[in-house]
Amino acid sequence: MTWKTRGNGNDCGIFLMRHIETYKGGLLAQWTCGFKMESAEQVCQLRKLRRRYCLKILLSEVNIMKHEVEQLIDEYQNLCANDRRVLYHEDIINIGAWLAAFGP
């Protein structure tokens, strides 16, 4: 696969979901999933897909918290740009702390 990566252990789920979306059977040589070769462009593609898949999961009809998620989205969109930036940076710190609690 021309789009394979070295040492990217974080995006295996994103690759899997994209592969499921695009593979229609047939030979590997004829299959294209749309990923660029490992590069900054691929990182951007992965980021966009991560957002898309996350949004689809969070706003799915089977998510019992869907309405709460929609409410949080509305509240976020009503924030001014500076408040969004502050919230973003606070969330990065919080997520880092949560991940650290689970170990290396």
mmCIF file with all atom_site columns, N, CA and C in Angstrom, residues 5 7 13 18 23-24 29 32-33 38-40 42 45 52 66 69 83 90 92 103:
data_model
loop_
_atom_site.group_PDB
_atom_site.id
_atom_site.type_symbol
_atom_site.label_atom_id
_atom_site.label_alt_id
_atom_site.label_comp_id
_atom_site.label_asym_id
_atom_site.label_entity_id
_atom_site.label_seq_id
_atom_site.pdbx_PDB_ins_code
_atom_site.Cartn_x
_atom_site.Cartn_y
_atom_site.Cartn_z
_atom_site.occupancy
_atom_site.B_iso_or_equiv
_atom_site.pdbx_formal_charge
_atom_site.auth_seq_id
_atom_site.auth_comp_id
_atom_site.auth_asym_id
_atom_site.auth_atom_id
_atom_site.pdbx_PDB_model_num
ATOM 1  N N  . THR A 1 5   ? 2.333   3.857  6.629  1.00 0.00 ? 5   THR A N  1
ATOM 2  C CA . THR A 1 5   ? 3.108   4.783  7.442  1.00 0.00 ? 5   THR A CA 1
ATOM 3  C C  . THR A 1 5   ? 4.095   4.008  8.303  1.00 0.00 ? 5   THR A C  1
ATOM 4  N N  . GLY A 1 7   ? 5.523   3.991  12.104 1.00 0.00 ? 7   GLY A N  1
ATOM 5  C CA . GLY A 1 7   ? 5.432   4.498  13.461 1.00 0.00 ? 7   GLY A CA 1
ATOM 6  C C  . GLY A 1 7   ? 4.164   5.258  13.801 1.00 0.00 ? 7   GLY A C  1
ATOM 7  N N  . GLY A 1 13  ? -7.343  3.022  13.579 1.00 0.00 ? 13  GLY A N  1
ATOM 8  C CA . GLY A 1 13  ? -8.793  2.991  13.433 1.00 0.00 ? 13  GLY A CA 1
ATOM 9  C C  . GLY A 1 13  ? -9.271  3.827  12.265 1.00 0.00 ? 13  GLY A C  1
ATOM 10 N N  . ARG A 1 18  ? -11.485 3.931  6.811  1.00 0.00 ? 18  ARG A N  1
ATOM 11 C CA . ARG A 1 18  ? -11.364 4.378  5.423  1.00 0.00 ? 18  ARG A CA 1
ATOM 12 C C  . ARG A 1 18  ? -11.250 3.175  4.478  1.00 0.00 ? 18  ARG A C  1
ATOM 13 N N  . TYR A 1 23  ? -12.843 -0.149 0.046  1.00 0.00 ? 23  TYR A N  1
ATOM 14 C CA . TYR A 1 23  ? -12.476 -1.425 -0.583 1.00 0.00 ? 23  TYR A CA 1
ATOM 15 C C  . TYR A 1 23  ? -13.720 -2.104 -1.133 1.00 0.00 ? 23  TYR A C  1
ATOM 16 N N  . LYS A 1 24  ? -13.690 -2.423 -2.388 1.00 0.00 ? 24  LYS A N  1
ATOM 17 C CA . LYS A 1 24  ? -14.840 -3.045 -3.065 1.00 0.00 ? 24  LYS A CA 1
ATOM 18 C C  . LYS A 1 24  ? -14.504 -4.430 -3.604 1.00 0.00 ? 24  LYS A C  1
ATOM 19 N N  . ALA A 1 29  ? -3.487  -3.903 -6.141 1.00 0.00 ? 29  ALA A N  1
ATOM 20 C CA . ALA A 1 29  ? -2.858  -2.961 -7.069 1.00 0.00 ? 29  ALA A CA 1
ATOM 21 C C  . ALA A 1 29  ? -3.886  -2.017 -7.709 1.00 0.00 ? 29  ALA A C  1
ATOM 22 N N  . THR A 1 32  ? -7.614  2.020  -4.638 1.00 0.00 ? 32  THR A N  1
ATOM 23 C CA . THR A 1 32  ? -7.147  3.294  -4.115 1.00 0.00 ? 32  THR A CA 1
ATOM 24 C C  . THR A 1 32  ? -8.148  3.768  -3.067 1.00 0.00 ? 32  THR A C  1
ATOM 25 N N  . CYS A 1 33  ? -7.641  4.130  -1.906 1.00 0.00 ? 33  CYS A N  1
ATOM 26 C CA . CYS A 1 33  ? -8.520  4.608  -0.846 1.00 0.00 ? 33  CYS A CA 1
ATOM 27 C C  . CYS A 1 33  ? -8.471  6.120  -0.729 1.00 0.00 ? 33  CYS A C  1
ATOM 28 N N  . GLU A 1 38  ? 2.781   8.907  2.892  1.00 0.00 ? 38  GLU A N  1
ATOM 29 C CA . GLU A 1 38  ? 3.071   9.492  4.196  1.00 0.00 ? 38  GLU A CA 1
ATOM 30 C C  . GLU A 1 38  ? 3.698   10.874 4.010  1.00 0.00 ? 38  GLU A C  1
ATOM 31 N N  . SER A 1 39  ? 3.019   11.882 4.533  1.00 0.00 ? 39  SER A N  1
ATOM 32 C CA . SER A 1 39  ? 3.441   13.271 4.333  1.00 0.00 ? 39  SER A CA 1
ATOM 33 C C  . SER A 1 39  ? 2.554   14.172 5.185  1.00 0.00 ? 39  SER A C  1
ATOM 34 N N  . ALA A 1 40  ? 2.826   15.455 5.112  1.00 0.00 ? 40  ALA A N  1
ATOM 35 C CA . ALA A 1 40  ? 1.981   16.427 5.806  1.00 0.00 ? 40  ALA A CA 1
ATOM 36 C C  . ALA A 1 40  ? 0.558   16.396 5.229  1.00 0.00 ? 40  ALA A C  1
ATOM 37 N N  . GLN A 1 42  ? -1.000  13.758 4.110  1.00 0.00 ? 42  GLN A N  1
ATOM 38 C CA . GLN A 1 42  ? -1.685  12.604 4.691  1.00 0.00 ? 42  GLN A CA 1
ATOM 39 C C  . GLN A 1 42  ? -2.134  12.919 6.114  1.00 0.00 ? 42  GLN A C  1
ATOM 40 N N  . GLN A 1 45  ? -5.261  14.738 5.819  1.00 0.00 ? 45  GLN A N  1
ATOM 41 C CA . GLN A 1 45  ? -6.337  13.816 5.459  1.00 0.00 ? 45  GLN A CA 1
ATOM 42 C C  . GLN A 1 45  ? -6.820  13.048 6.686  1.00 0.00 ? 45  GLN A C  1
ATOM 43 N N  . ARG A 1 52  ? -14.532 13.733 10.801 1.00 0.00 ? 52  ARG A N  1
ATOM 44 C CA . ARG A 1 52  ? -15.750 13.246 10.142 1.00 0.00 ? 52  ARG A CA 1
ATOM 45 C C  . ARG A 1 52  ? -16.318 12.020 10.840 1.00 0.00 ? 52  ARG A C  1
ATOM 46 N N  . LYS A 1 66  ? -26.932 11.981 22.010 1.00 0.00 ? 66  LYS A N  1
ATOM 47 C CA . LYS A 1 66  ? -26.890 12.837 20.821 1.00 0.00 ? 66  LYS A CA 1
ATOM 48 C C  . LYS A 1 66  ? -27.383 14.251 21.113 1.00 0.00 ? 66  LYS A C  1
ATOM 49 N N  . VAL A 1 69  ? -24.878 16.281 22.980 1.00 0.00 ? 69  VAL A N  1
ATOM 50 C CA . VAL A 1 69  ? -23.776 16.640 22.089 1.00 0.00 ? 69  VAL A CA 1
ATOM 51 C C  . VAL A 1 69  ? -24.184 17.823 21.218 1.00 0.00 ? 69  VAL A C  1
ATOM 52 N N  . ASP A 1 83  ? -12.760 32.920 23.362 1.00 0.00 ? 83  ASP A N  1
ATOM 53 C CA . ASP A 1 83  ? -13.243 31.903 24.298 1.00 0.00 ? 83  ASP A CA 1
ATOM 54 C C  . ASP A 1 83  ? -13.084 30.493 23.718 1.00 0.00 ? 83  ASP A C  1
ATOM 55 N N  . GLU A 1 90  ? -7.494  24.541 27.042 1.00 0.00 ? 90  GLU A N  1
ATOM 56 C CA . GLU A 1 90  ? -7.829  23.863 28.301 1.00 0.00 ? 90  GLU A CA 1
ATOM 57 C C  . GLU A 1 90  ? -8.131  22.392 28.045 1.00 0.00 ? 90  GLU A C  1
ATOM 58 N N  . ILE A 1 92  ? -7.003  20.524 25.597 1.00 0.00 ? 92  ILE A N  1
ATOM 59 C CA . ILE A 1 92  ? -5.761  19.817 25.268 1.00 0.00 ? 92  ILE A CA 1
ATOM 60 C C  . ILE A 1 92  ? -5.056  19.399 26.564 1.00 0.00 ? 92  ILE A C  1
ATOM 61 N N  . GLY A 1 103 ? -1.439  5.616  31.715 1.00 0.00 ? 103 GLY A N  1
ATOM 62 C CA . GLY A 1 103 ? -0.085  5.057  31.570 1.00 0.00 ? 103 GLY A CA 1
ATOM 63 C C  . GLY A 1 103 ? 0.577   5.482  30.275 1.00 0.00 ? 103 GLY A C  1
#
